[in-house]
Structure formats: structure tokens, C-alpha cells
Coordinates of C-alpha atoms in Angstrom, one line a residue:
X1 CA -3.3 14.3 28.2
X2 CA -2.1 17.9 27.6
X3 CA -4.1 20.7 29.2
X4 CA -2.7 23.1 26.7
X5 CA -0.9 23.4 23.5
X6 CA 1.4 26.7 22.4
X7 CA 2.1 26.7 18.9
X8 CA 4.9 28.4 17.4
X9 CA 5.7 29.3 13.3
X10 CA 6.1 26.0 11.2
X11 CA 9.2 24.5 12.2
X12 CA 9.7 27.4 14.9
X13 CA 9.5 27.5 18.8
X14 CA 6.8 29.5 20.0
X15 CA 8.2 32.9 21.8
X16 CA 8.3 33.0 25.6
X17 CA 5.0 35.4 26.3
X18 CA 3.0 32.5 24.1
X19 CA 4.3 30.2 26.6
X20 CA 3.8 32.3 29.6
X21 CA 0.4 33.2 28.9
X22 CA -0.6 29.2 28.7
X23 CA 1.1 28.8 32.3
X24 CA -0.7 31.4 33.7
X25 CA -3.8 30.5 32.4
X26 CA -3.5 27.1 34.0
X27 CA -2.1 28.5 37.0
X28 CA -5.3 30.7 37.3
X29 CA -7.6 27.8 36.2
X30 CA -6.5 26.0 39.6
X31 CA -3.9 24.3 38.5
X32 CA -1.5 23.0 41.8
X33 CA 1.7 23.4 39.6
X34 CA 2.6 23.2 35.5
X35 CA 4.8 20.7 33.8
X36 CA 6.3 21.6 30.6
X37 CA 7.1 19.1 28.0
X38 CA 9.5 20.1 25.5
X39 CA 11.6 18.3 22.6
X40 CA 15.0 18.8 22.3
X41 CA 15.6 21.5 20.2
X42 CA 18.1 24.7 21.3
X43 CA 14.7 27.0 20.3
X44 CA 12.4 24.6 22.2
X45 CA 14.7 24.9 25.7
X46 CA 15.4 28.4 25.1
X47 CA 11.9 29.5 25.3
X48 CA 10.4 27.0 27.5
X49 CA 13.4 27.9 29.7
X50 CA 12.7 31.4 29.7
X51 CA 9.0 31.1 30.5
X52 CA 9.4 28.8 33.0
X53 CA 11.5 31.4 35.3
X54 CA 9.5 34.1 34.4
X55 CA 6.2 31.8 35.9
X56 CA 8.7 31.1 38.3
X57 CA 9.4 34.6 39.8
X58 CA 5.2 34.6 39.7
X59 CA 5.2 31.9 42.4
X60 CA 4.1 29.5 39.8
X61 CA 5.0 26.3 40.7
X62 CA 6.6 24.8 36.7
X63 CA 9.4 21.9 35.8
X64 CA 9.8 20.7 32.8
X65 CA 10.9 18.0 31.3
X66 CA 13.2 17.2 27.8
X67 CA 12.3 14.5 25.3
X68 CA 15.0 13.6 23.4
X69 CA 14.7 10.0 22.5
X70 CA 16.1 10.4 18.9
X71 CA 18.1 6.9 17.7
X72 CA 19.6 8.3 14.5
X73 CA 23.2 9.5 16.4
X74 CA 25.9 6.7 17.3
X75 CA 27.4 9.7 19.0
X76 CA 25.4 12.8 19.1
X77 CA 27.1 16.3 19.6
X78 CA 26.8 18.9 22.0
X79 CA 23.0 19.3 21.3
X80 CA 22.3 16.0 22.3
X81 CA 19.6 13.7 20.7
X82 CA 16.6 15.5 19.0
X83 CA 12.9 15.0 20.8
X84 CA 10.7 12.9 17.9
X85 CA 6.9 10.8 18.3
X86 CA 8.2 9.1 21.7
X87 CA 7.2 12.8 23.0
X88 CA 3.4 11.4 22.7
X89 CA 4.0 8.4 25.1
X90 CA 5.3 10.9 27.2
X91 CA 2.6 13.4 27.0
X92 CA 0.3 10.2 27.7
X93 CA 1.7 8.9 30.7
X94 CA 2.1 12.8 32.0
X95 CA -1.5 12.9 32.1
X96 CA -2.6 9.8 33.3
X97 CA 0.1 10.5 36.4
X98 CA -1.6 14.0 36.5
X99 CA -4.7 12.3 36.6
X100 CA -3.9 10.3 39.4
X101 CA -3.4 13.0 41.6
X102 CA 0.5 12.3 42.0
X103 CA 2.3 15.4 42.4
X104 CA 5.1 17.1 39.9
X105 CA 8.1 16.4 41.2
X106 CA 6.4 12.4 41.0
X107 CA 5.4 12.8 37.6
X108 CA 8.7 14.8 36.3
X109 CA 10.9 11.3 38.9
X110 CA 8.4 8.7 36.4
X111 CA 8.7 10.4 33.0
X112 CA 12.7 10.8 33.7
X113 CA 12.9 7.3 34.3
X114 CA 10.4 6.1 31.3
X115 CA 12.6 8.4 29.2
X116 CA 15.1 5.8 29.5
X117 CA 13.3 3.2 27.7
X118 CA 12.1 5.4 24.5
X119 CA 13.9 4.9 21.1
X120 CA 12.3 7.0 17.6
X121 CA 14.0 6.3 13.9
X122 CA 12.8 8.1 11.2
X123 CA 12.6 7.3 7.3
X124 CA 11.6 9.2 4.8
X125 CA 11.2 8.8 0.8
X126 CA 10.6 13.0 0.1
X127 CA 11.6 16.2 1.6
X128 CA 8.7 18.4 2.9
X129 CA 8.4 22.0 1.9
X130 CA 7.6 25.1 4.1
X131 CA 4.5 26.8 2.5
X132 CA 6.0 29.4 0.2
X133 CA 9.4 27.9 0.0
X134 CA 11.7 24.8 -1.6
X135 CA 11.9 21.5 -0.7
X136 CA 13.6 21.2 2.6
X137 CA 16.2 19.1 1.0
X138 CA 16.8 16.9 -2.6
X139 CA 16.3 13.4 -2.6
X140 CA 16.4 11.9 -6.1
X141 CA 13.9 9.2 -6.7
X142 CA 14.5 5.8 -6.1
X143 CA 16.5 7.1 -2.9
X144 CA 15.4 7.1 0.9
X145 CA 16.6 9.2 3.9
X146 CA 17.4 7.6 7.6
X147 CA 17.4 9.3 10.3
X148 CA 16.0 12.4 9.8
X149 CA 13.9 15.1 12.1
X150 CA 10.8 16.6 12.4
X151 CA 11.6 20.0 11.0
X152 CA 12.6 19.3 7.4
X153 CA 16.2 18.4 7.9
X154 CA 17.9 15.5 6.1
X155 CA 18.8 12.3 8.0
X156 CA 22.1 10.5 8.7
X157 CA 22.4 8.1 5.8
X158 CA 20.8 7.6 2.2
X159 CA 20.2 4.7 0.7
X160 CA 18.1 2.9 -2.2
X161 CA 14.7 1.8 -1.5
X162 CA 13.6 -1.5 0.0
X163 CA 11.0 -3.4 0.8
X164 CA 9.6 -2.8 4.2
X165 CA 10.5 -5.4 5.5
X166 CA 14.1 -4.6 5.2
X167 CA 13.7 -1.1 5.9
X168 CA 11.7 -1.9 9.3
X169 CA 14.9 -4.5 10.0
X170 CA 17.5 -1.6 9.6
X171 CA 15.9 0.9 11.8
X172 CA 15.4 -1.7 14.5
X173 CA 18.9 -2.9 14.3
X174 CA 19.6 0.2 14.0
X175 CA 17.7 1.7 17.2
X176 CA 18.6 -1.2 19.1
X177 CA 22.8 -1.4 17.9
X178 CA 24.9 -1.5 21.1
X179 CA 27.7 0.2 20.0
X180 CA 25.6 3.3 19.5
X181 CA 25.3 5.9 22.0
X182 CA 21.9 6.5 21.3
X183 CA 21.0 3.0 21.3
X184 CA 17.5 2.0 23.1
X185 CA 18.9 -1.2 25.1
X186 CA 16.2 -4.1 24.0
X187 CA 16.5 -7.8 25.0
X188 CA 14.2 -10.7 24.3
X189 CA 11.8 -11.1 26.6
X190 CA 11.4 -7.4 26.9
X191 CA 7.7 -5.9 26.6
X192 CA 6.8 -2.7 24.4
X193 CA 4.8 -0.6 23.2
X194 CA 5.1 0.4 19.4
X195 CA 4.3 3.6 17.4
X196 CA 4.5 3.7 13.9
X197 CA 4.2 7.3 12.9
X198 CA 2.8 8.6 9.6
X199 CA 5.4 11.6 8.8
X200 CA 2.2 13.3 6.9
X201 CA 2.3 11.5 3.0
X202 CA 2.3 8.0 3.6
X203 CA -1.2 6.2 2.5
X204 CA -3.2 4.2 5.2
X205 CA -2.2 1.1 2.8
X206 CA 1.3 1.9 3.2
X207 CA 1.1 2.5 6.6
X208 CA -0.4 -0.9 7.3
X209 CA 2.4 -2.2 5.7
X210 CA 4.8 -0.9 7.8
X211 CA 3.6 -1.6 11.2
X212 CA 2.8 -5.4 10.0
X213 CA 6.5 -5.5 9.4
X214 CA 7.8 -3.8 12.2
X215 CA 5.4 -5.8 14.5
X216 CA 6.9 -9.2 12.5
X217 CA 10.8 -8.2 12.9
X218 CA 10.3 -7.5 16.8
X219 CA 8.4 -10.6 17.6
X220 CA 11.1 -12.4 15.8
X221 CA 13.6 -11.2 18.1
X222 CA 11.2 -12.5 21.2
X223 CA 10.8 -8.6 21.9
X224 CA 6.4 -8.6 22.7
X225 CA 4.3 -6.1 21.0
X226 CA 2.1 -4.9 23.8
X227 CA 0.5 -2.5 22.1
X228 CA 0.7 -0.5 18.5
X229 CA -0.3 2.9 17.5
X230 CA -0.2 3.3 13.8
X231 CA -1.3 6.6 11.9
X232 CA -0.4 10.4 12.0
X233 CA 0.8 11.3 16.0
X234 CA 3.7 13.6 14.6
X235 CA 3.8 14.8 11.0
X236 CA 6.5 16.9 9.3
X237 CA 4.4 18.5 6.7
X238 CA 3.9 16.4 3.5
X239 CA 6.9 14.2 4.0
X240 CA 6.3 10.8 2.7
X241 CA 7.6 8.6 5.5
X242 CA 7.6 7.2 8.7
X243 CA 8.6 6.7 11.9
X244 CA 9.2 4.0 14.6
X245 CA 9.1 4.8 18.3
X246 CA 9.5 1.9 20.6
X247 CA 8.6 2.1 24.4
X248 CA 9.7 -0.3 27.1
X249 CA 6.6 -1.4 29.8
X250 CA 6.2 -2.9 32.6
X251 CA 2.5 -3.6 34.1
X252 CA 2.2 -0.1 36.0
X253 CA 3.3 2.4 32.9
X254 CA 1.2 -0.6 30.5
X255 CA -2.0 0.6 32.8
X256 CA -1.0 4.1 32.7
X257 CA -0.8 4.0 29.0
X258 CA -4.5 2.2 28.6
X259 CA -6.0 5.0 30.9
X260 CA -8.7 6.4 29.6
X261 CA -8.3 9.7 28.2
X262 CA -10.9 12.5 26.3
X263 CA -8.6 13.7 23.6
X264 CA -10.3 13.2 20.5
X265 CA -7.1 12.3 18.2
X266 CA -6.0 9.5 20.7
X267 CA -6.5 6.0 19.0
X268 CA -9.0 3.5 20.8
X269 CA -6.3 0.9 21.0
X270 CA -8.0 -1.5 23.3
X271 CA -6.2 -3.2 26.5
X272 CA -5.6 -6.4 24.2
X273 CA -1.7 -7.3 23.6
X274 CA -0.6 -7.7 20.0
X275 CA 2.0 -10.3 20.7
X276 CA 0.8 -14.1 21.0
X277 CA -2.8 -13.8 18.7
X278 CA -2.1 -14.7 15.6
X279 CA -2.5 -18.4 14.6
X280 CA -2.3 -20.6 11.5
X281 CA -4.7 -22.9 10.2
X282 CA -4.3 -25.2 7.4
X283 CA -6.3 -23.9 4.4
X284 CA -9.9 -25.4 3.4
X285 CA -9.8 -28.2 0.9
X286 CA -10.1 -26.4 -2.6
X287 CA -12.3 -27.7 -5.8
X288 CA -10.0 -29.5 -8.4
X289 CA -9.0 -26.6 -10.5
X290 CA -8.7 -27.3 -14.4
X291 CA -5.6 -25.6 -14.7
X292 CA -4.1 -28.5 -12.1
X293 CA -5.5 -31.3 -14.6
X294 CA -3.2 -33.5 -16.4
X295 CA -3.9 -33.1 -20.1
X296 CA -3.0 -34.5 -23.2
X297 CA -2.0 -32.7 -27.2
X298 CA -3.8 -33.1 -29.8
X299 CA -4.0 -31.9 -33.5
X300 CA -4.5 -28.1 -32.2
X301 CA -2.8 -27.8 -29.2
X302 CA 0.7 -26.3 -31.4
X303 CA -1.5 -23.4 -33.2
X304 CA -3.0 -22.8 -30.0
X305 CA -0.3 -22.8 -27.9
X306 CA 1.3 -20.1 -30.2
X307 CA -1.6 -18.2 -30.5
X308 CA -1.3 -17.7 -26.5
X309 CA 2.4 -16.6 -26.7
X310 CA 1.6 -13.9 -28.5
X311 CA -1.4 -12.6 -26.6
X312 CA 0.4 -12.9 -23.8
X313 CA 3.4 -11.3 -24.8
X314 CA 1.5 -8.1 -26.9
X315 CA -0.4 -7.6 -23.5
X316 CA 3.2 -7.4 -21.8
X317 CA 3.9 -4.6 -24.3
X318 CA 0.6 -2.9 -23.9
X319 CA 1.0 -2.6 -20.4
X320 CA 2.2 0.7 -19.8
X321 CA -0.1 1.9 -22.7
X322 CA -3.4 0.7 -21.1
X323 CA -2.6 2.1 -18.3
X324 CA -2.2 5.2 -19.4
X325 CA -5.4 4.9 -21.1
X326 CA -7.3 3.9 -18.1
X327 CA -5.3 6.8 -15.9
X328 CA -7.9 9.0 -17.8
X329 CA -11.0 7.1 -17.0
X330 CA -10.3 4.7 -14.0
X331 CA -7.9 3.6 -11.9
X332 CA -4.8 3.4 -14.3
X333 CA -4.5 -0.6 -13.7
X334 CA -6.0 -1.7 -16.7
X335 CA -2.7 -2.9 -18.2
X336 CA -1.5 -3.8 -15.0
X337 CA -4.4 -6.1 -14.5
X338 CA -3.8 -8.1 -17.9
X339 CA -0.5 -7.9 -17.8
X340 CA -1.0 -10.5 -14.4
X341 CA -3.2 -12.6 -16.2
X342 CA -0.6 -12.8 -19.2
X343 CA 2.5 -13.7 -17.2
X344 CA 0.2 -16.3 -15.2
X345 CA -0.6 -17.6 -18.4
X346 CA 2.8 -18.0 -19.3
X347 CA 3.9 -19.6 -16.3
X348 CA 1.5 -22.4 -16.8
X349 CA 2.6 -22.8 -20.5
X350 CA 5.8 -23.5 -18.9
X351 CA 5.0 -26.2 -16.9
X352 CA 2.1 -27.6 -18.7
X353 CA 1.3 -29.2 -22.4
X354 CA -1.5 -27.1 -24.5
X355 CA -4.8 -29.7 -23.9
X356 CA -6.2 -31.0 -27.6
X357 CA -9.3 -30.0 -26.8
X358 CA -10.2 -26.2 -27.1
X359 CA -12.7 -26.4 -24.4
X360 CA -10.5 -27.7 -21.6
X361 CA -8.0 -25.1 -22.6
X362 CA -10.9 -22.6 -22.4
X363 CA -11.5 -23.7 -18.9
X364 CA -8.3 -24.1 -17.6
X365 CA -7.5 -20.2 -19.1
X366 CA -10.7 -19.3 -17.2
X367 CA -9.5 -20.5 -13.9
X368 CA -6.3 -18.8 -14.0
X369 CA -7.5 -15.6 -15.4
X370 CA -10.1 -16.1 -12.4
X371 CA -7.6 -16.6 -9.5
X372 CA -5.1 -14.3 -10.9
X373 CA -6.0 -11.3 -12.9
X374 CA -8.4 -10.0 -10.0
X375 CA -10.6 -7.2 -10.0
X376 CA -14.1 -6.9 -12.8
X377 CA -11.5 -7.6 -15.7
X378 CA -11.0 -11.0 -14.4
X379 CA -14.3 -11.6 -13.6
X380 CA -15.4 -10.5 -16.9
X381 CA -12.9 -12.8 -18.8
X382 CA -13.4 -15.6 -16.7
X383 CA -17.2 -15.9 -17.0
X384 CA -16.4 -15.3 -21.1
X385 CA -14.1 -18.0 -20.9
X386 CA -16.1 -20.2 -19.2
X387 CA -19.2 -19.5 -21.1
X388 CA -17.2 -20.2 -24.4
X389 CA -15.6 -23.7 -23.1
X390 CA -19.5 -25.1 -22.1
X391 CA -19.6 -27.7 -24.8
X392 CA -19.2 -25.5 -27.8
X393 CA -15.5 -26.3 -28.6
X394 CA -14.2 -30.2 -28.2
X395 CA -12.0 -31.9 -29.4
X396 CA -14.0 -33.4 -32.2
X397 CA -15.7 -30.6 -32.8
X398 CA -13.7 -27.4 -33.0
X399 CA -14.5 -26.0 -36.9
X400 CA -14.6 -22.2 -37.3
X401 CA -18.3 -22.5 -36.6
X402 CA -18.1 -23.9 -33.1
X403 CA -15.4 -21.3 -32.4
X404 CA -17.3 -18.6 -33.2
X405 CA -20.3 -19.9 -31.2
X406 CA -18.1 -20.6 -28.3
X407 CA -17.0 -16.8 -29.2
X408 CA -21.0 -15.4 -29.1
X409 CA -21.8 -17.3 -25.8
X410 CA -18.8 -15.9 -24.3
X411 CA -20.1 -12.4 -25.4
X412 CA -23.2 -13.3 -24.3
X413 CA -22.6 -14.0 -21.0
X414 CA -20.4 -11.0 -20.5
X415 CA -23.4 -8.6 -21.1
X416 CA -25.7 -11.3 -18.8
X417 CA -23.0 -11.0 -15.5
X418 CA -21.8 -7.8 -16.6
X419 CA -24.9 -5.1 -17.1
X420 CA -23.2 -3.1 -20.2
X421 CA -24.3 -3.1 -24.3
X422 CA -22.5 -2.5 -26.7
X423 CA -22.4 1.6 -26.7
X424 CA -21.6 1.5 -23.0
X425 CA -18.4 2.8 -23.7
X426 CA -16.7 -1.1 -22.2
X427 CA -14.7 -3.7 -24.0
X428 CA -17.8 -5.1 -25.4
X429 CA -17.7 -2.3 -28.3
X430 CA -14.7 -4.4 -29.4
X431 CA -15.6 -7.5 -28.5
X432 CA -19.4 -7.8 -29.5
X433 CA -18.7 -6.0 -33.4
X434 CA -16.0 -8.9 -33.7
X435 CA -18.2 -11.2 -32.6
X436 CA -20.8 -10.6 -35.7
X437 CA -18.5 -11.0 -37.9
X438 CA -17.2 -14.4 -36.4
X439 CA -20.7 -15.7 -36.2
X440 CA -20.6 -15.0 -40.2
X441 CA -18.4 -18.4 -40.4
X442 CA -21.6 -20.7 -39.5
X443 CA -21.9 -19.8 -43.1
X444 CA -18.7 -19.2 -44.7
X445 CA -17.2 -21.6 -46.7
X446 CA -13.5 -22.8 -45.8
X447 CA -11.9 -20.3 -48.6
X448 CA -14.0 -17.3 -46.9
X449 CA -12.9 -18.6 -43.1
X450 CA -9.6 -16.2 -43.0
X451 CA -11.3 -13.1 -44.3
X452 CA -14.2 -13.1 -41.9
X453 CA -11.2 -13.6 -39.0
X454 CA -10.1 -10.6 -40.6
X455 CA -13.1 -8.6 -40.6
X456 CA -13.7 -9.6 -37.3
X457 CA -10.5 -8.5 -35.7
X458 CA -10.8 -4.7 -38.0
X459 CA -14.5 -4.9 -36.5
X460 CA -12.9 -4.8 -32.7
X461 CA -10.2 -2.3 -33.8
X462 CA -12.8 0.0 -35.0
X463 CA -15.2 -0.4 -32.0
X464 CA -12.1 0.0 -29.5
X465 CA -11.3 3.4 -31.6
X466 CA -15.2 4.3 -31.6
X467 CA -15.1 4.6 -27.6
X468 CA -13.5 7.5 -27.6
X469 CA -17.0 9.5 -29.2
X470 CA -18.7 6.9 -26.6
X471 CA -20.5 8.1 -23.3
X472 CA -19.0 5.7 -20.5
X473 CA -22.5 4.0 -19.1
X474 CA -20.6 1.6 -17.1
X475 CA -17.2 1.1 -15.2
X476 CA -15.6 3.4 -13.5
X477 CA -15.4 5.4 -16.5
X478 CA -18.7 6.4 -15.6
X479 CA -18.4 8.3 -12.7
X480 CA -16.5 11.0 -14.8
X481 CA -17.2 13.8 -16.5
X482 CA -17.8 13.2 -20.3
X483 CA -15.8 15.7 -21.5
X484 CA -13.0 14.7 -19.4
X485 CA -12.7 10.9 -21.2
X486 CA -11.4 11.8 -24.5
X487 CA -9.1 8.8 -25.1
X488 CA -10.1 4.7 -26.2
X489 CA -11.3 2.6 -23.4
X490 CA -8.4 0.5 -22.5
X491 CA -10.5 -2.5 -21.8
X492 CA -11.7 -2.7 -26.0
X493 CA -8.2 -1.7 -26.7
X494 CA -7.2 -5.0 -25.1
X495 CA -9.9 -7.0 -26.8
X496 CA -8.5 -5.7 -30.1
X497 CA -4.8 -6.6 -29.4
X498 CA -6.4 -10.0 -28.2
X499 CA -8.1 -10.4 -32.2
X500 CA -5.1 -9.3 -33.6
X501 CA -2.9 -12.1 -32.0
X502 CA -5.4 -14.4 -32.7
X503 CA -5.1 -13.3 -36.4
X504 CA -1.2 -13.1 -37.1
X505 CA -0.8 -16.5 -36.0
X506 CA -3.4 -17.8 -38.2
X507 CA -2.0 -16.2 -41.2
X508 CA 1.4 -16.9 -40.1
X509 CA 0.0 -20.7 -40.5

């Protein structure tokens, strides 16, 4: 690709000597003549320019050549459109011409041409500062900025964010808008190559994101994705964004663009077209799932049933809270995570009667906890649940007694699977105190049934409080420093909520 690089300021053109020196140096290395490439910028020209008749008047044989590939203008002023990330195809294609052995006025004819068929849109969702200085420009949250440069300078219209997918649809539309003069002409049937360019902030999840939709919206308009480049070609600082450069190919500049090359940042892209290998295939045949069961009410199923409601709806309103509370110790998805599994649980309340017996119920909560809570939380309740529903709780037998047992095998099978105690600093230090006390009921006679509910669910409470003088021994909890995790662990703060449902509906009954 490049055999050298001159670097100006940030955001600046390097002077004229900088630029000099690195023609001369290539001119003295052997070099049979020097092609500049240079973005369209007023500095950029300027001092490219300059340098270029100064090698000149040296008997340096130099052209150069101006990207300026920029979509965002339907009529662009004086200055013309602005160089962008197509300047890497065309630093690509320079060299493997170079490589070739073709000569520079060939190269400088090719890339001219090539030119022609470029097209770059940028989005952004934050300004990028200067070291030392303010934000480049204000963009309140919520907002996004299209069109914008590579130097910090806003784009051409603002607008609310979207989903990707309809961002990626208006820059394409955009790019590819006939009654633009900066349009890039594209028909169906037309073959290119596509960059989606990290703009220095965006995460390698979000960028993933982006190019599946942008590789989506062109292969619906029969355009074929030869190849895609996705990651950081040409940042602006810390701007959270990204662009989309799109170049037209034909077989010869498609070979000139696999050709091998030694610099290191390069991606190893492969000669494979994206276009035309992606396939559908009918899914496997799943297991019955108890949640998909046709079931029938009994005696229990209204106290039950309400009993779920509010669970579901006091982990709704915890959301925010455990999240918070796990922000300190883990991921920060703890209420996110049961706040899934409470609006699945919902849904199927919806559509489906509460079963009479409390161990259907138990299974049918464990597959949909299973399927749609995800991560160890899910897991965890899942393989309580099920544990609970194995024959402790029926329909003919579903005292306090058997719910209690149903409630210590669920426990139980949580510390199996799981690995963690009690003192683990886990939602067992809620769940296994109120456990205890429930398994007190085995003995308890029917006036003592609502008080050892009671003590159970103040026995979770105070283990979920206890945590925070706890020593996290498992989760991710664990992997911080000690004195760093101050607060409850979210995961026995939701067990606790989960007793104290269960315990206002009852005494509500």
C-alpha cells in the first residue's frame, strides 16, 4: 500500500518540508516516480501542492491525486466534496498498480477513473474533542448527526436516533439519491465492495450491527456485496459513529483489491464474495415445552395466578434499582435480566389459564424463565424451578409442607448446579435463610402457617441486607475488589422482593 505516511497536527495538514522530505526520501530509495494521495481539504491541496513543485523543480518525477468521494452535499460549494474512508480503497488499489509495475501516469488514468465509482456517508451519535479542548460540536442525547467529516465538524442534517437498520437505509438512499450532485450512481446488478468504518467509539458489537444491516439493505436492492471491511480504517478521534463507503468493481479492480499486501492493519478479508452465502434452513424439531401445554384451573390456580402478577410487576419496578446495584459488582443487567423473565411471564399469563396443579405451573415457569431470562440468573432459576416442580407440589398435594419442600429442593439444587453457600455473597443468602424458616411448616400447625411465611420472607430481607458485610466468593462480584462492593447483592435483593410478593398476596387472602 503506502510507502510512506506524513502526519500533520490533529485535524491539521502536515507543512510542505514534512511532505518534501518523504518524497525525497523515496526518490533517493529508488523510487522511479512519487504519487501523492491527498483528501480534499483546502490545507491538504495547499501543501501537497507546494511540495509536489518543489520535488518537481528537483527533477522528481510526482502527481497526485484528490479523493473527494464525500456523499453528504446535494450541491457542494466551491471546495468541492470532502476526501473521507474511500481514500483507503484508493490507497489499496494505488499499491497493488504500483506493485504491478504499471507506471504513474497508469496508476494516476486507473485511480481517476475508480474515483468515479466511490461514495462515503458519515453518522455520528457524539462530537469528538481535540486533546485539551471542547467538544467539536453539541449534540444533545437522543440526537444523531449525518453527514459529517473527519475533522470534528458537524454534518448536514440532525435527526433522532434509529435503529440501524433505518439509519443504514437513509445513508444509502441517501448516497445513492439521483437528484444529488454528489450522488454515487448505483443500479441493481451492480457489484461492490463495502467499508463500514468505525469513526473511533463505536463497540465491535455495534459495529457488527451495522455492517449486517448495510450488507441486508444493499442486497435488497440486488446491489452484490463483493466484499466488506468492517472496523477502524479512518477514525475521527473518540466520535461515536460510523461510516459507509461503497466502491463499484469490476473483475480487474476486484483482483487488485484481494492482492496481497504486508501492511499489518489491512484486514485478511479473504477472496470469498459476501453476496449469495447465506441460506435458510428450517429449524430442528424442538421437545414439547410445558409452557406450550394445554392446562386446566383448579382450586389454586386464582391465588396463584395473583401471586405471579405481583412478582412480575415489583420486578418491573425494581428494574432500574438492581441494576444499579449490580453496576457496582457486575455487569449492571441484573434487573434487566428479571425484568425479561417477568414480562415473559406476563405474556403467557395473557394467553394462557394458571394450571391447578403447582407443579405444572412450576415447570411451565421454569421453561420460560429458561428460554427467556438468559444468562446464570436464568439458569439458576430454572434449575430451582424445576427442582421444586419434581413431584413435591401436585395437585392433590400442595399443603404448606409440600411447598416448602418443593421450596428446599429448589434451594438445594441451586447450591448443587451453582457452586456457592450461603456466605458467598449470592442470592442464596436470601434465598437459603427463607428457606429454613419455610421448612418450619412441616411442623407448624395451620394457625402458625402465615407467621412462618412471614418469618421466612424477613429471613430473605435480612440475608439480602447482610451481603453488603459479605465477601463476594462467587459471580462476577468476585472478581472485584472487596472494598469496592459496598452495596446489597442485587440477585438476594430479588429473592427478597420475590418473598415479599409471595406474602402480600397471602395476607391479602
Amino acid at each position: 500500500m503506502l510507502s510512506a505516511a506524513v502526519a500533520g497536527g490533529v485535524f491539521a495538514s502536515p507543512p510542505p518540508t514534512s511532505v518534501l522530505a518523504a518524497i525525497l526520501a523515496l526518490h533517493g530509495a529508488g523510487a522511479s516516480g512519487v504519487l501523492l494521495i491527498v483528501k480534499n481539504y483546502t490545507g491538504d491541496r495547499l501543501n501537497f501542492g507546494l511540495a509536489a513543485e518543489q520535488a518537481r523543480n528537483q527533477g522528481v518525477p510526482v502527481d497526485m491525486v484528490v479523493v473527494a468521494e464525500d456523499c453528504a452535499f446535494d450541491r457542494p460549494s466551491k471546495a468541492g466534496r470532502r476526501g473521507l474512508c474511500g481514500t483507503v480503497f484508493i490507497h489499496k488499489l494505488a499499491g497493488a498498480l504500483a506493485e504491478e509495475g504499471c507506471s504513474l501516469d497508469q496508476i494516476v488514468a486507473e485511480l481517476t477513473d475508480v474515483l468515479k465509482g466511490i461514495g462515503t456517508l458519515g453518522v455520528s451519535l457524539s462530537p469528538c474533542s481535540v486533546p485539551g479542548c471542547l467538544p467539536s460540536f453539541d449534540l444533545p442525547p437522543g440526537d444523531m448527526e449525518l453527514g459529517l467529516g473527519i475533522h470534528g465538524e458537524p454534518g448536514i442534517k440532525r435527526s433522532k436516533v434509529a435503529t440501524a437498520d433505518e439509519v443504514v437505509k437513509t445513508m444509502i438512499d441517501h448516497m445513492t439519491n439521483p437528484h444529488s450532485q454528489s450522488h454515487l450512481p448505483l443500479s441493481s446488478g451492480d457489484s461492490v465492495v463495502l467499508c463500514v468504518n468505525n469513526l473511533g467509539a463505536l463497540s465491535c458489537l455495534e459495529m457488527a450491527v451495522v455492517t449486517g444491516a448495510a450488507v441486508t439493505c444493499l442486497e435488497s436492492r440486488g446491489v452484490e456485496v463483493a466484499r466488506v471491511m468492517s472496523g477502524a480504517f479512518m477514525t475521527s478521534l473518540e466520535m461515536a459513529g460510523a461510516s459507509l463507503t461503497l466502491m463499484k468493481v469490476n473483475p480487474e479492480r476486484l483482483r487488485l483489491f484481494d492482492a496481497d499486501t504486508g501492511a499489518p492493519a489491512w484486514p485478511n478479508l479473504g477472496g470469498v464474495r459476501v453476496s449469495g452465502r447465506s441460506y435458510d434452513v428450517e429449524p430442528p424439531v424442538m421437545i414439547t415445552r410445558p409452557q406450550d401445554d394445554v392446562h386446566s384451573e383448579g382450586p389454586l390456580s386464582p391465588v396463584m395466578r395473583e401471586a405471579l402478577e405481583k412478582i412480575c410487576s415489583l420486578l418491573l419496578e425494581k428494574q432500574e434499582e438492581l441494576n444499579s446495584l449490580d453496576r457496582a459488582s457486575g455487569d449492571g443487567d441484573c434487573g434487566n435480566t428479571h425484568a425479561q423473565a417477568a414480562r415473559a411471564i406476563q405474556e403467557w399469563l395473557r394467553d394462557h389459564v394458571t394450571p391447578g396443579c403447582p407443579g405444572r405451573l412450576l415447570s411451565v415457569l421454569a421453561g420460560l424463565v429458561q428460554e427467556k431470562m438468559g444468562g446464570s440468573s436464568g439458569a439458576l432459576y430454572s434449575l430451582f424451578l424445576a427442582a421444586a416442580a419434581a413431584g413435591h407440589v401436585t395437585e392433590g398435594r400442595s399443603d404448606a409442607a409440600a411447598w416448602a419442600r418443593a421450596v428446599h429442593a429448589g434451594t438445594q439444587a441451586m447450591r448443587r448446579y451453582g457452586g456457592a453457600d450461603p456466605g458467598d455473597r449470592t442470592m442464596l443468602d436470601a434465598l437459603c435463610p427463607a428457606a429454613d424458616e419455610l421448612m418450619k411448616l412441616t411442623a407448624a400447625p395451620p394457625a402458625g402457617r402465615m407467621a412462618a411465611l412471614r418469618a421466612a420472607a424477613q429471613a430473605a430481607s435480612s440475608g439480602a441486607e447482610a451481603t453488603r458485610g459479605l465477601t463476594a466468593r462467587a459471580g462476577r462480584a468476585s472478581y472485584i475488589a472487596a472494598d469496592r462492593v459496598t452495596l446489597p447483592d442485587p440477585g438476594a435483593v430479588a429473592v427478597a422482593s420475590i418473598f415479599r410478593a409471595v406474602l402480600e398476596t397471602l395476607e391479602e387472602k
